[in-house]
XYZ file of C-alpha atoms in Angstrom:
378
model
C 198.329 45.836 79.632
C 194.968 44.382 80.553
C 191.872 46.028 79.006
C 188.923 45.526 81.235
C 186.097 47.420 79.589
C 184.051 44.843 77.861
C 182.806 47.325 75.190
C 186.319 48.166 74.434
C 187.458 44.481 74.426
C 184.670 43.810 71.801
C 185.735 46.900 69.648
C 189.297 45.668 69.707
C 188.363 42.183 68.678
C 186.101 43.384 65.790
C 189.028 45.492 64.539
C 191.509 42.708 65.110
C 193.773 44.903 67.285
C 196.068 43.691 69.887
C 194.952 45.074 73.281
C 198.567 45.662 74.148
C 198.408 48.748 71.837
C 195.982 50.458 74.305
C 197.292 52.962 76.608
C 196.222 53.694 80.152
C 193.652 56.456 80.102
C 195.941 59.093 81.555
C 198.469 58.709 78.757
C 196.170 58.606 75.691
C 196.535 61.511 73.194
C 194.593 64.710 73.970
C 195.024 66.473 70.619
C 194.929 65.437 66.949
C 198.054 64.697 64.905
C 197.641 67.955 62.891
C 196.804 70.218 65.808
C 199.430 72.838 66.313
C 197.346 75.355 68.198
C 198.776 75.067 71.674
C 198.884 78.475 73.312
C 202.179 80.154 73.748
C 205.591 79.880 72.030
C 206.386 77.022 69.726
C 209.611 75.024 69.361
C 212.327 77.566 68.183
C 213.706 77.454 64.552
C 217.353 78.184 64.191
C 219.138 79.050 60.979
C 222.455 77.484 60.412
C 223.319 79.335 57.325
C 226.282 81.022 59.079
C 228.014 77.637 59.489
C 227.791 77.111 55.836
C 229.399 80.614 55.225
C 232.167 79.828 57.760
C 233.183 76.904 55.560
C 234.234 79.408 52.886
C 237.209 81.804 52.941
C 237.337 83.964 55.999
C 235.621 87.135 55.405
C 234.194 86.148 52.162
C 230.589 86.756 53.115
C 230.905 89.392 55.783
C 233.544 91.636 54.086
C 237.418 91.245 53.971
C 239.709 91.863 56.933
C 239.309 92.479 60.649
C 235.828 94.040 60.412
C 234.575 90.908 58.447
C 236.094 88.673 60.995
C 234.381 90.546 63.865
C 231.034 90.396 62.221
C 231.429 86.611 61.491
C 232.376 86.168 65.272
C 229.323 88.081 66.464
C 226.994 86.069 64.116
C 228.493 82.908 65.490
C 228.118 84.055 69.100
C 224.540 84.723 68.306
C 223.902 81.252 66.880
C 225.656 79.615 69.903
C 223.357 81.815 72.130
C 220.173 80.695 70.327
C 221.167 76.971 70.543
C 221.971 77.388 74.302
C 218.605 79.028 75.032
C 216.706 76.508 73.171
C 218.410 73.652 74.821
C 217.788 75.156 78.213
C 214.256 76.316 77.794
C 212.799 73.641 75.429
C 215.450 70.649 74.892
C 214.088 70.848 71.270
C 214.599 73.039 68.341
C 214.380 72.987 64.664
C 217.238 73.910 62.199
C 217.039 75.225 58.653
C 219.824 75.827 56.218
C 221.548 72.634 57.483
C 223.524 71.921 54.472
C 222.023 68.506 53.667
C 220.430 67.807 50.300
C 216.639 67.505 50.245
C 216.851 65.433 47.154
C 218.835 62.822 49.075
C 216.029 62.927 51.764
C 213.524 62.256 48.893
C 215.572 59.200 47.899
C 215.538 57.917 51.499
C 211.874 58.410 51.909
C 211.239 56.609 48.513
C 213.327 53.705 49.434
C 211.956 53.443 52.968
C 208.236 53.608 51.731
C 208.975 50.888 49.102
C 210.550 48.695 51.817
C 207.645 49.058 54.205
C 205.234 48.349 51.388
C 206.622 44.927 50.842
C 204.788 41.821 51.964
C 205.363 41.000 55.584
C 207.247 37.798 54.696
C 209.837 39.803 52.857
C 210.386 42.126 55.593
C 210.677 39.458 58.153
C 213.765 38.202 56.149
C 215.652 40.967 57.969
C 213.695 40.887 61.340
C 215.267 42.227 64.417
C 215.633 39.807 67.236
C 216.951 39.911 70.895
C 220.228 38.441 69.638
C 220.570 41.151 66.811
C 218.634 44.276 67.596
C 219.149 45.767 64.106
C 216.674 45.410 61.160
C 212.866 45.240 60.770
C 210.533 45.161 63.728
C 206.732 45.759 64.327
C 206.322 44.965 67.902
C 208.432 47.415 69.802
C 207.465 48.439 73.322
C 207.741 51.919 74.814
C 206.883 52.196 78.463
C 205.811 48.569 78.276
C 203.123 49.449 75.756
C 203.169 48.310 72.117
C 203.857 51.085 69.537
C 201.735 51.518 66.566
C 204.514 51.480 64.056
C 206.994 49.576 62.024
C 210.870 50.273 62.182
C 213.966 49.451 60.409
C 217.155 50.005 62.439
C 220.771 50.272 61.124
C 224.067 51.435 62.716
C 226.229 53.944 60.946
C 229.399 51.784 61.497
C 227.791 48.531 60.333
C 228.185 46.845 63.773
C 227.175 47.902 67.264
C 229.163 46.483 70.139
C 227.740 46.614 73.563
C 228.836 45.132 76.934
C 226.996 42.172 78.353
C 226.856 41.902 82.106
C 228.632 38.891 83.575
C 229.694 37.642 86.897
C 233.277 36.846 85.741
C 236.142 39.192 85.332
C 236.385 38.819 81.625
C 234.523 41.498 79.634
C 231.894 40.039 77.301
C 230.650 42.092 74.206
C 227.460 41.575 72.288
C 227.838 42.329 68.582
C 224.957 43.524 66.522
C 225.265 43.632 62.785
C 223.343 45.538 60.136
C 220.912 43.458 58.080
C 220.115 44.803 54.617
C 217.070 43.785 52.496
C 217.494 42.742 48.957
C 214.752 45.016 47.978
C 214.644 47.873 47.221
C 217.872 47.397 45.395
C 219.099 50.881 46.189
C 218.010 50.827 49.874
C 221.485 50.188 51.467
C 223.356 52.581 49.223
C 220.834 55.402 49.959
C 220.754 54.801 53.673
C 224.562 54.810 53.992
C 224.708 58.184 52.089
C 222.230 59.592 54.397
C 224.095 58.341 57.415
C 227.255 60.125 56.370
C 225.458 63.275 55.638
C 223.651 63.528 58.898
C 226.621 62.582 60.968
C 228.530 65.619 59.660
C 225.583 67.921 60.836
C 225.365 66.119 64.225
C 229.014 66.950 64.894
C 228.434 70.529 64.025
C 225.499 70.632 66.427
C 227.626 68.978 69.150
C 230.206 71.755 68.810
C 227.517 74.468 68.967
C 226.033 72.757 72.261
C 229.463 72.486 73.818
C 230.154 76.033 73.031
C 226.826 77.148 74.548
C 227.886 75.529 77.789
C 231.109 77.605 77.816
C 233.263 74.589 76.675
C 235.498 74.243 73.653
C 233.666 73.227 70.477
C 235.450 69.831 70.315
C 235.039 69.099 74.048
C 232.545 66.174 73.568
C 234.029 64.717 70.365
C 236.402 62.527 72.288
C 233.455 60.506 73.456
C 232.736 59.420 69.940
C 236.204 58.085 69.497
C 237.594 55.616 68.552
C 234.136 54.475 67.525
C 230.537 55.281 68.315
C 227.102 53.789 68.848
C 225.187 55.962 66.385
C 222.169 54.409 64.701
C 219.452 55.407 62.346
C 215.699 54.299 62.425
C 213.230 54.346 59.693
C 209.829 54.853 61.327
C 206.587 53.919 59.476
C 203.338 54.747 61.321
C 200.397 53.069 59.470
C 196.875 54.609 59.643
C 195.177 53.627 62.954
C 191.478 53.025 63.521
C 191.751 53.862 67.206
C 194.025 56.925 67.269
C 192.392 57.910 70.605
C 193.559 54.713 72.308
C 197.200 54.138 70.891
C 200.384 56.076 70.135
C 202.906 55.683 67.439
C 205.469 56.011 70.219
C 204.543 56.572 73.773
C 205.965 59.254 75.938
C 209.621 58.725 76.373
C 213.099 60.661 76.490
C 215.969 59.885 74.181
C 218.834 58.282 76.273
C 221.737 59.290 74.052
C 223.546 62.533 73.157
C 221.315 64.292 70.643
C 218.667 63.281 67.981
C 218.459 64.596 64.426
C 215.021 63.851 63.131
C 213.362 64.523 59.677
C 209.579 64.002 59.569
C 207.213 64.144 56.519
C 204.286 66.447 56.027
C 201.702 64.493 57.981
C 202.551 65.554 61.546
C 202.216 63.740 64.819
C 205.374 64.492 66.791
C 204.469 66.156 70.157
C 206.728 67.620 72.764
C 205.887 68.108 76.452
C 206.455 71.693 77.545
C 207.515 72.732 80.922
C 203.911 73.402 81.892
C 202.881 69.897 81.150
C 201.047 70.671 77.928
C 201.733 68.529 74.839
C 202.313 70.589 71.742
C 202.670 69.410 68.126
C 205.735 70.235 66.086
C 204.463 71.453 62.663
C 206.407 69.849 59.926
C 208.574 72.067 57.698
C 210.132 70.321 54.706
C 213.390 72.061 54.983
C 213.741 71.848 58.707
C 215.207 69.028 60.842
C 214.127 68.500 64.441
C 216.833 68.412 67.038
C 216.555 67.488 70.711
C 219.179 66.771 73.416
C 219.092 63.396 75.113
C 219.846 62.111 78.533
C 223.582 62.389 78.148
C 223.543 66.154 77.913
C 221.158 66.327 80.943
C 223.787 64.473 82.923
C 226.882 66.129 81.395
C 225.355 69.565 82.078
C 224.114 68.599 85.563
C 220.390 69.383 84.631
C 221.069 72.682 82.908
C 219.953 71.070 79.628
C 217.170 68.592 80.274
C 216.053 65.767 78.153
C 212.328 66.336 77.366
C 209.589 63.912 76.995
C 208.038 63.527 73.486
C 205.638 61.155 71.777
C 203.997 60.393 68.396
C 200.253 60.566 67.705
C 198.806 58.480 65.017
C 195.658 59.066 62.861
C 193.038 57.204 60.740
C 193.670 59.153 57.634
C 197.292 59.162 56.571
C 200.273 57.012 57.160
C 203.370 58.816 58.528
C 207.067 58.462 58.054
C 210.133 59.859 59.819
C 213.833 59.223 60.153
C 215.609 59.853 63.473
C 219.374 59.756 63.671
C 220.399 58.945 67.288
C 223.917 60.507 67.757
C 225.591 58.297 70.587
C 228.921 57.975 71.834
C 231.330 54.990 72.234
C 229.952 52.211 74.100
C 233.084 52.546 76.499
C 231.960 56.027 77.458
C 231.618 56.704 81.197
C 228.968 59.360 81.765
C 229.034 61.806 84.751
C 228.463 65.659 85.149
C 231.308 67.603 83.418
C 233.519 68.985 86.411
C 234.037 72.381 84.745
C 230.302 72.906 84.726
C 229.576 72.167 88.301
C 231.080 75.279 89.918
C 230.109 75.033 93.500
C 227.039 72.717 92.795
C 227.247 69.086 93.814
C 226.924 66.472 90.898
C 223.324 65.207 90.630
C 224.163 61.925 89.046
C 226.843 59.256 89.838
C 228.850 57.887 86.878
C 227.473 55.199 84.664
C 228.561 53.297 81.502
C 226.829 54.305 78.349
C 227.145 50.852 76.585
C 225.665 49.025 79.677
C 222.785 51.543 79.715
C 222.046 51.170 75.921
C 222.256 47.325 76.142
C 219.639 47.352 79.012
C 217.441 49.700 77.101
C 217.396 47.595 73.862
C 216.393 44.586 75.928
C 213.326 46.232 77.039
C 212.126 46.862 73.470
C 211.201 43.219 73.126
C 209.842 42.214 76.539
C 207.358 43.772 78.953
C 209.488 43.966 82.256
C 206.606 45.009 84.144
C 208.640 47.978 85.532
C 209.857 51.124 83.926
C 213.047 50.789 81.890
C 216.343 51.987 83.277
C 216.322 55.891 83.443
C 219.057 58.454 84.385
C 217.361 59.121 87.579
C 218.277 55.660 88.734
C 221.813 57.130 88.880
């Protein structure tokens, strides 16, 4: 964007900061990265320990026989109700007792921090490009404004195949492939272990969300078959000398199915409540942050809405986070689920997920001058 204030222009020049980081005044952060004092309720925290118990022998934790099964069923119904309420009222929630090893998380963070600490020329060896949007990048755009962050992206399957629009009848596919750095030496192994662990949790959450909508637990699973477009991002937010002017990630909604995020202790993630106020999600080491994306807004015909969120940066501490974007097969056609419509008319027409994602990825590299494709366009 253009920065017209001569004092601000001089300040940016003195700090050697790209003016493309500067947000329009109406979208600049209004509270600090570690301010969690917004009035009213906070994002709910949901305990998934009953899922861990259900993986044991029936009745083992709740008592043997019919009574134990009834108690287990009631506990599960309550969990489904909690998930549904969080999705409908917030679009965000945190989960604890999720079954994923925190020691593995420590390994991921250590490897990621070591990677981002490498000299720039080393990181650029696995640089993301328009032709291959997987790997390292430090100039991503959100809402056509440059984000104050560095990222490393990889897909859980090793390749990501997305359709390319063409005028002919023959379908064209653009193939993106993972790029792995040589250093740290354990980087790839640890990232792939993490991928498998979080994918299992994501499928559990997918089932709970389906049940909360009154659908079979496995209803949405078919959209992730025979392949998927899941990918993981390692986010590094360096210290920022102008945290009042820039954001780690500008306001946005996730376009996919759901996101499973882990964040370090620094803080900075903010969610926009229904009343328009931005509130910070306080980091909790044993909690993962979950949010439903645009696909569930369409599938549920606006019952579960994707919610805007952003990342505030600061001048004191660098921040690190790892989102897992749980997305269906590129061939998936998205539309409101007929069983959920009742007498209501569908609010969205059908669109193809792969084409949607391909368009989104292109705007990460180039300022299009207009807002990126959104579900309201459908």
